[in-house]
Structure formats: structure tokens, C-alpha cells
Amino acid sequence: MDYQMQNTLLYVENLSVAYGEKVVIKDVSFVEKDVTREGSVTGQVIAVVGRSGRGKSTLFRALTGLIKPTTGKILIADVATGVENDAKEVHEGDVGFVDQKYTLFRNKTIYQALMFALRHKDFSKEEKHNTITKYLQEWGLEKAKDQYPCELSGGQRQRTAIIEQILCSGHYMVLDEPFSGLDIGNIEDVKKAFSLITSLHEFNTIIYSTHDIELAVELADSIYVIGYPTIDGKTADYGTIVKHVDMKERKLAWKEYGVEHLEVVKEIKAAMLTS
Ligand SMILES: Nc1ncnc2c1ncn2[C@@H]1O[C@H](COP(=O)(O)OP(=O)(O)OP(=O)(O)O)[C@@H](O)[C@H]1O
Ligand SMILES: [Mg+2]
């Protein structure tokens, strides 16, 4: 499938993050550009996989500006200036984040939280109500809409957190393990949300982590494996990018999942097992 690369949307150079003295990720560099295809709006879907503790969530906290890197820089496109290829350093709030624990406002019901997510949108109260009602119905949350987070199941919290970010994010959205703990119907809902988001605007970029390699290979057009690198025959104790699979280059992006995708799954699993 033909595609072109345009503006740089995400530029990460020489990133490292430490908690106190402990370096958790190091030497992380990558570039993601706006991918365009004639006749369709094509947002970017980027998957990050890797074994537990390798630093996926840490990378995400840096990408969303929640923690300050020890070294390196993270730039995102600054669309507000209208200047092509203008970039700025990422700051907290620039990138929507659904964290692994699905943090919600403790004292807001689902409905109130979603209303709050729409606070900056130029909609009438009725439009906001209708938008929220539509999501609640589609995502099976209608009955729970007046419940508080402590009264919700894990899956309900997660879906609320995802809808919240869909409603208030700009072009960038980072989701830490959005598929874990969901039933098969909810997984389809999240998949649909991904394709909806990426069809809305060229610049829309979803970055997500998952332990389900099939879901990385099926949905992403770019996949990064974070693992411990092997240096001089020894396994290092910090995470870095040990493999990148460009599904576009392999002509597997935006394509029905098939035998060739399964080959990529195997390749990624092999890379994970040695890192
Ligand atoms: N706030 C923190 N303070 C100190 N160490 C931390 C902190 N958060 C994470 N770590 C450590 O950093 C390393 C990477 O953790 P991180 O949560 O980024 O991994 P992960 O790849 O997201 O794992 P998982 O797949 O289990 O979610 C781990 O060794 C973890 O113990
Ligand atoms: Mg994590």
C-alpha cells in the first residue's frame, strides 16, 4: 500500500530516565513522522512491547511530560504555530495519558468525569450531554454512569479513562496497556476507538503498550520492543529499544491480519525472550 512520510510528529533523542540513582531506560532514540496515504486520513498507531519491568511505563511517563528525563530530549509537533515542522518540547498536558492503573477522579461519577473532560470544548450543554450519552451507550457504561470509581469494575474504570482521553486529548494519546483486563467485546470497542481516532485527523497519533503481541502486530504501523540490551555478551540492567518493526515498510500495515503478521509476532517474541 502506497504511503508518504511528512512532518515529524515525535522526535526522541538519546533519552534516559532514572529513578533516583537507578537508570531505568537509556539510549532511547526514535522518530515518528506523519504518514499519509492518498484518499484516506491516516493517523499513526505505535505499539511498545517488552517484558515486565523493562521500562514501558517509564518511557510513557517521559513522553507525556510526567517525569523529567535525565538526559535527552522529546519533541512533538507544534501545530498551534501553523509553521510546518515546528516542534516543541513536550510538557505535561500536551499528550493525553491513560495510565496503567486507570486513574480517575475519586469524587466524580463517570458522567461528571466525562463532562469535566469536555470542559474546554466549544459545545452547548446539550451537545455535551448527547456526546457523553452516545459513548456511555456504545461502551456499555450507561447503567454505571452515576457511580463513583470505587464502585466500578476494573474494565469499567478503564473504559471511562479511555473515553475521558478521547474527549479531551489533542493529537497525541498515550495508553499504557489499554487492552489488559478487558473482555472480548471491550477489546473490540478499544480497537474501534483506535481506528476512529486515527481517521479523524492526519496528525492523530496513538502510542500504546501491550503484552498481547498479536494486538501490537494487528493494530500498529510501527512497533518498538523495549528490552535489556546485550553488551559485550552481558545483559544490561536498563531498558532500551532492542528492535523496531516498521509495518509500513513490510507492507503489512492497514492490512487484514494474516500469515505474514504471524511471522512478525514470532520475530518479536524471539527478540523479547533474549532481552
Ligand atoms: N516510581 C518508581 N521509583 C523507582 N523505581 C521505579 C518506579 N517506577 C518504576 N520503577 C522501576 O523501573 C523499572 C521499569 O518499570 P516500568 O513500570 O517502566 O516497567 P514496564 O515495562 O512498564 O513493566 P510492566 O510491563 O510490568 O508494566 C522497574 O524496575 C521498576 O521497578
Ligand atoms: Mg508498565
Tab-separated table of C-alpha atoms and ligand atoms in Angstrom:
chain	number	residue	atom	x	y	z
A	1	MET	CA	0.000	0.000	0.000
A	2	ASP	CA	1.438	3.367	-1.009
A	3	TYR	CA	2.206	5.924	1.636
A	4	GLN	CA	4.306	9.016	2.150
A	5	MET	CA	6.157	10.418	5.151
A	6	GLN	CA	5.527	14.052	6.006
A	7	ASN	CA	6.080	16.202	9.119
A	8	THR	CA	7.907	14.799	12.109
A	9	LEU	CA	5.371	14.241	14.873
A	10	LEU	CA	7.539	12.725	17.556
A	11	TYR	CA	11.277	13.104	17.952
A	12	VAL	CA	13.075	11.340	20.782
A	13	GLU	CA	16.831	11.634	21.067
A	14	ASN	CA	19.205	9.979	23.490
A	15	LEU	CA	16.544	9.689	26.173
A	16	SER	CA	17.372	8.248	29.550
A	17	VAL	CA	15.314	8.195	32.720
A	18	ALA	CA	16.432	7.326	36.243
A	19	TYR	CA	14.541	6.970	39.496
A	20	GLY	CA	16.997	8.371	41.996
A	21	GLU	CA	20.304	6.696	41.136
A	22	LYS	CA	18.757	3.813	39.231
A	23	VAL	CA	18.836	4.254	35.448
A	24	VAL	CA	15.740	2.511	34.083
A	25	ILE	CA	15.851	3.381	30.372
A	26	LYS	CA	18.818	4.601	28.369
A	27	ASP	CA	19.895	5.449	24.793
A	28	VAL	CA	16.319	5.645	23.551
A	29	SER	CA	16.068	7.431	20.193
A	30	PHE	CA	13.361	7.253	17.564
A	31	VAL	CA	11.449	9.389	15.100
A	32	GLU	CA	7.852	9.064	14.013
A	33	LYS	CA	6.529	11.035	11.074
A	34	ASP	CA	3.107	11.832	9.786
A	35	VAL	CA	2.192	9.004	7.433
A	36	THR	CA	-0.118	9.970	4.601
A	37	ARG	CA	-1.997	7.872	2.100
A	38	GLU	CA	-3.896	9.168	-0.854
A	39	GLY	CA	-7.622	9.088	-0.413
A	40	SER	CA	-7.632	8.442	3.342
A	41	VAL	CA	-6.886	10.162	6.624
A	42	THR	CA	-4.147	8.090	8.246
A	43	GLY	CA	-3.219	8.755	11.834
A	44	GLN	CA	-0.307	6.908	13.409
A	45	VAL	CA	-0.549	3.850	15.647
A	46	ILE	CA	2.623	2.986	17.527
A	47	ALA	CA	2.943	-0.044	19.797
A	48	VAL	CA	5.509	-0.537	22.542
A	49	VAL	CA	6.076	-4.075	23.752
A	50	GLY	CA	8.592	-5.678	26.048
A	51	ARG	CA	8.772	-7.859	29.111
A	52	SER	CA	7.668	-6.665	32.515
A	53	GLY	CA	9.880	-4.065	34.177
A	54	ARG	CA	11.786	-3.132	31.013
A	55	GLY	CA	10.586	0.466	31.188
A	56	LYS	CA	7.490	0.830	29.006
A	57	SER	CA	5.514	2.796	31.593
A	58	THR	CA	8.603	4.842	32.403
A	59	LEU	CA	9.019	5.748	28.724
A	60	PHE	CA	5.349	6.757	28.630
A	61	ARG	CA	5.697	8.964	31.708
A	62	ALA	CA	8.546	10.752	29.941
A	63	LEU	CA	6.626	11.026	26.644
A	64	THR	CA	3.696	12.638	28.429
A	65	GLY	CA	5.915	15.053	30.366
A	66	LEU	CA	5.029	13.487	33.719
A	67	ILE	CA	8.652	12.821	34.584
A	68	LYS	CA	11.705	14.736	33.547
A	69	PRO	CA	14.271	12.752	31.581
A	70	THR	CA	17.780	12.505	32.997
A	71	THR	CA	19.219	13.082	29.518
A	72	GLY	CA	17.963	13.673	26.013
A	73	LYS	CA	15.002	15.407	24.521
A	74	ILE	CA	11.461	14.743	23.420
A	75	LEU	CA	9.911	16.971	20.794
A	76	ILE	CA	6.371	16.933	19.446
A	77	ALA	CA	4.902	18.847	16.525
A	78	ASP	CA	3.690	22.294	17.475
A	79	VAL	CA	0.612	22.554	15.304
A	80	ALA	CA	-0.599	25.708	17.017
A	81	THR	CA	2.050	27.883	15.320
A	82	GLY	CA	0.892	26.897	11.822
A	83	VAL	CA	4.533	26.679	10.762
A	84	GLU	CA	5.333	23.409	9.043
A	85	ASN	CA	7.633	21.125	11.035
A	86	ASP	CA	7.608	23.430	14.049
A	87	ALA	CA	8.419	21.433	17.140
A	88	LYS	CA	8.294	21.973	20.896
A	89	GLU	CA	9.413	20.137	23.970
A	90	VAL	CA	6.678	18.036	25.480
A	91	HIS	CA	5.011	19.334	28.641
A	92	GLU	CA	2.512	17.764	30.969
A	93	GLY	CA	-0.940	18.156	29.432
A	94	ASP	CA	0.208	18.166	25.786
A	95	VAL	CA	-0.295	14.444	25.445
A	96	GLY	CA	-3.353	12.562	26.677
A	97	PHE	CA	-2.454	9.709	29.011
A	98	VAL	CA	-4.394	6.675	30.123
A	99	ASP	CA	-2.155	5.152	32.755
A	100	GLN	CA	-1.871	1.500	33.657
A	101	LYS	CA	-3.954	1.984	36.801
A	102	TYR	CA	-6.722	3.945	35.033
A	103	THR	CA	-6.590	6.808	37.486
A	104	LEU	CA	-9.936	8.594	37.768
A	105	PHE	CA	-11.230	11.466	39.893
A	106	ARG	CA	-12.218	9.844	43.161
A	107	ASN	CA	-15.110	12.221	43.823
A	108	LYS	CA	-16.615	12.350	40.337
A	109	THR	CA	-19.110	9.883	38.867
A	110	ILE	CA	-18.460	8.573	35.358
A	111	TYR	CA	-20.883	11.129	33.942
A	112	GLN	CA	-19.323	14.011	35.890
A	113	ALA	CA	-15.814	12.952	34.895
A	114	LEU	CA	-16.745	12.879	31.204
A	115	MET	CA	-18.487	16.253	31.494
A	116	PHE	CA	-15.265	17.600	33.052
A	117	ALA	CA	-13.225	16.143	30.170
A	118	LEU	CA	-15.323	18.242	27.779
A	119	ARG	CA	-14.944	21.469	29.756
A	120	HIS	CA	-12.742	23.214	27.171
A	121	LYS	CA	-14.843	22.134	24.195
A	122	ASP	CA	-16.985	24.676	22.468
A	123	PHE	CA	-20.198	22.618	22.769
A	124	SER	CA	-23.544	23.539	24.280
A	125	LYS	CA	-24.555	21.703	27.448
A	126	GLU	CA	-26.980	19.619	25.417
A	127	GLU	CA	-24.340	18.673	22.848
A	128	LYS	CA	-22.025	17.619	25.653
A	129	HIS	CA	-24.778	15.546	27.218
A	130	ASN	CA	-25.531	13.872	23.895
A	131	THR	CA	-21.876	13.134	23.187
A	132	ILE	CA	-21.424	11.569	26.615
A	133	THR	CA	-24.635	9.564	26.331
A	134	LYS	CA	-23.504	8.172	22.991
A	135	TYR	CA	-20.202	6.980	24.455
A	136	LEU	CA	-21.873	5.554	27.556
A	137	GLN	CA	-24.216	3.517	25.360
A	138	GLU	CA	-21.566	2.354	22.909
A	139	TRP	CA	-19.135	1.382	25.645
A	140	GLY	CA	-21.700	-0.316	27.874
A	141	LEU	CA	-21.422	2.151	30.736
A	142	GLU	CA	-24.930	3.596	30.758
A	143	LYS	CA	-26.101	1.802	33.890
A	144	ALA	CA	-22.948	2.781	35.776
A	145	LYS	CA	-22.946	6.437	34.775
A	146	ASP	CA	-23.772	7.770	38.257
A	147	GLN	CA	-21.307	5.529	40.075
A	148	TYR	CA	-18.030	6.642	41.613
A	149	PRO	CA	-14.661	5.000	40.757
A	150	CYS	CA	-14.647	2.916	43.952
A	151	GLU	CA	-17.933	1.380	42.795
A	152	LEU	CA	-16.666	0.354	39.344
A	153	SER	CA	-15.098	-2.844	37.996
A	154	GLY	CA	-11.590	-2.695	36.563
A	155	GLY	CA	-12.917	-2.794	32.998
A	156	GLN	CA	-15.435	-0.027	33.678
A	157	ARG	CA	-12.734	2.214	35.145
A	158	GLN	CA	-10.521	1.539	32.181
A	159	ARG	CA	-13.194	2.329	29.607
A	160	THR	CA	-14.049	5.534	31.459
A	161	ALA	CA	-10.387	6.578	31.479
A	162	ILE	CA	-10.086	5.894	27.741
A	163	ILE	CA	-13.268	7.810	26.843
A	164	GLU	CA	-12.095	10.688	29.031
A	165	GLN	CA	-8.889	10.972	26.995
A	166	ILE	CA	-10.715	10.596	23.674
A	167	LEU	CA	-12.885	13.545	24.699
A	168	CYS	CA	-10.137	15.896	25.844
A	169	SER	CA	-6.896	14.954	24.069
A	170	GLY	CA	-5.276	16.847	21.230
A	171	HIS	CA	-3.419	14.919	18.541
A	172	TYR	CA	-1.389	12.698	20.851
A	173	MET	CA	-2.671	9.946	23.055
A	174	VAL	CA	-0.613	7.519	25.116
A	175	LEU	CA	-2.301	4.424	26.541
A	176	ASP	CA	-0.486	2.126	28.929
A	177	GLU	CA	-1.881	-1.398	28.471
A	178	PRO	CA	-5.325	-0.368	27.248
A	179	PHE	CA	-6.302	-3.970	26.461
A	180	SER	CA	-5.417	-5.696	29.704
A	181	GLY	CA	-8.318	-6.909	31.774
A	182	LEU	CA	-10.938	-6.257	29.092
A	183	ASP	CA	-13.444	-8.801	27.815
A	184	ILE	CA	-13.572	-9.582	24.079
A	185	GLY	CA	-16.375	-7.087	23.442
A	186	ASN	CA	-14.486	-4.277	25.158
A	187	ILE	CA	-11.334	-5.137	23.213
A	188	GLU	CA	-13.339	-4.578	20.031
A	189	ASP	CA	-14.552	-1.234	21.452
A	190	VAL	CA	-10.991	-0.080	22.063
A	191	LYS	CA	-9.926	-1.243	18.583
A	192	LYS	CA	-12.817	0.690	17.065
A	193	ALA	CA	-11.857	3.742	19.100
A	194	PHE	CA	-8.302	3.490	17.725
A	195	SER	CA	-9.488	3.470	14.119
A	196	LEU	CA	-11.964	6.253	14.808
A	197	ILE	CA	-9.258	8.446	16.350
A	198	THR	CA	-6.799	7.840	13.511
A	199	SER	CA	-9.406	8.538	10.842
A	200	LEU	CA	-10.308	11.907	12.359
A	201	HIS	CA	-7.039	13.753	11.717
A	202	GLU	CA	-3.757	13.140	9.885
A	203	PHE	CA	-1.692	14.081	12.945
A	204	ASN	CA	-3.567	11.944	15.428
A	205	THR	CA	-1.053	9.597	16.987
A	206	ILE	CA	-1.792	6.741	19.350
A	207	ILE	CA	1.026	5.193	21.333
A	208	TYR	CA	0.135	2.141	23.400
A	209	SER	CA	1.800	-0.680	25.233
A	210	THR	CA	0.574	-4.236	25.395
A	211	HIS	CA	1.631	-7.704	26.495
A	212	ASP	CA	-0.518	-9.108	23.690
A	213	ILE	CA	1.922	-9.214	20.776
A	214	GLU	CA	-0.856	-10.155	18.337
A	215	LEU	CA	-2.652	-6.925	19.218
A	216	ALA	CA	0.536	-4.970	18.589
A	217	VAL	CA	1.085	-6.550	15.185
A	218	GLU	CA	-2.570	-6.332	14.187
A	219	LEU	CA	-3.100	-2.680	15.039
A	220	ALA	CA	0.189	-0.817	14.890
A	221	ASP	CA	2.053	0.529	11.897
A	222	SER	CA	5.224	0.880	13.954
A	223	ILE	CA	6.311	-1.436	16.787
A	224	TYR	CA	9.103	-0.911	19.298
A	225	VAL	CA	10.472	-3.646	21.522
A	226	ILE	CA	11.907	-2.388	24.807
A	227	GLY	CA	14.279	-4.796	26.476
A	228	TYR	CA	17.611	-5.189	28.219
A	229	PRO	CA	20.339	-4.948	25.578
A	230	THR	CA	23.223	-7.393	25.396
A	231	ILE	CA	26.540	-5.575	25.618
A	232	ASP	CA	29.823	-7.478	25.315
A	233	GLY	CA	27.957	-10.716	25.872
A	234	LYS	CA	26.320	-9.486	29.078
A	235	THR	CA	22.721	-8.446	29.664
A	236	ALA	CA	22.495	-4.823	30.790
A	237	ASP	CA	20.049	-3.856	33.552
A	238	TYR	CA	18.366	-0.923	31.844
A	239	GLY	CA	15.785	-0.908	29.069
A	240	THR	CA	16.302	0.410	25.565
A	241	ILE	CA	14.852	-0.160	22.095
A	242	VAL	CA	16.157	-3.574	21.087
A	243	LYS	CA	14.045	-3.896	17.941
A	244	HIS	CA	11.873	-1.763	15.699
A	245	VAL	CA	9.440	-3.212	13.208
A	246	ASP	CA	8.117	-0.815	10.597
A	247	MET	CA	4.908	-2.480	9.451
A	248	LYS	CA	4.572	0.060	6.624
A	249	GLU	CA	7.938	-0.863	5.140
A	250	ARG	CA	6.960	-4.512	5.381
A	251	LYS	CA	3.727	-3.703	3.573
A	252	LEU	CA	1.709	-5.178	6.438
A	253	ALA	CA	0.208	-2.009	7.892
A	254	TRP	CA	-3.511	-1.319	7.331
A	255	LYS	CA	-3.932	-4.870	6.131
A	256	GLU	CA	-6.114	-7.718	7.307
A	257	TYR	CA	-4.280	-9.840	9.900
A	258	GLY	CA	-2.811	-12.878	8.151
A	259	VAL	CA	0.010	-15.416	7.978
A	260	GLU	CA	2.663	-12.739	7.381
A	261	HIS	CA	1.590	-10.953	10.557
A	262	LEU	CA	2.081	-14.178	12.489
A	263	GLU	CA	5.674	-14.295	11.280
A	264	VAL	CA	6.235	-10.827	12.764
A	265	VAL	CA	4.675	-11.987	16.043
A	266	LYS	CA	7.217	-14.819	16.200
A	267	GLU	CA	10.076	-12.460	15.415
A	268	ILE	CA	9.044	-10.047	18.153
A	269	LYS	CA	8.560	-12.788	20.727
A	270	ALA	CA	12.049	-14.084	19.952
A	271	ALA	CA	13.500	-10.595	20.453
A	272	MET	CA	11.648	-10.265	23.759
A	273	LEU	CA	12.881	-13.580	25.089
A	274	THR	CA	16.501	-12.522	24.684
A	275	SER	CA	16.048	-9.081	26.207
B	1	LIG	N1	8.448	5.349	40.815
B	1	LIG	C1	9.454	4.476	40.738
B	1	LIG	N2	10.506	4.537	41.554
B	1	LIG	C2	11.543	3.660	41.464
B	1	LIG	N3	11.599	2.679	40.557
B	1	LIG	C3	10.577	2.552	39.702
B	1	LIG	C4	9.445	3.442	39.735
B	1	LIG	N4	8.581	3.083	38.744
B	1	LIG	C5	9.142	2.018	38.147
B	1	LIG	N5	10.336	1.705	38.703
B	1	LIG	C6	11.250	0.632	38.257
B	1	LIG	O1	11.607	0.892	36.907
B	1	LIG	C7	11.663	-0.305	36.147
B	1	LIG	C8	10.746	-0.177	34.932
B	1	LIG	O2	9.401	-0.082	35.367
B	1	LIG	P1	8.194	0.196	34.377
B	1	LIG	O3	6.976	0.307	35.186
B	1	LIG	O4	8.551	1.329	33.497
B	1	LIG	O5	8.198	-1.156	33.518
B	1	LIG	P2	7.130	-1.719	32.479
B	1	LIG	O6	7.901	-2.129	31.272
B	1	LIG	O7	6.040	-0.756	32.283
B	1	LIG	O8	6.587	-3.045	33.207
B	1	LIG	P3	5.124	-3.740	33.149
B	1	LIG	O9	5.085	-4.482	31.843
B	1	LIG	O10	5.165	-4.684	34.307
B	1	LIG	O11	4.107	-2.678	33.267
B	1	LIG	C9	11.295	-1.429	37.105
B	1	LIG	O12	12.493	-1.997	37.567
B	1	LIG	C10	10.582	-0.734	38.241
B	1	LIG	O13	10.778	-1.406	39.439
B	2	MG	MG	4.052	-0.794	32.661
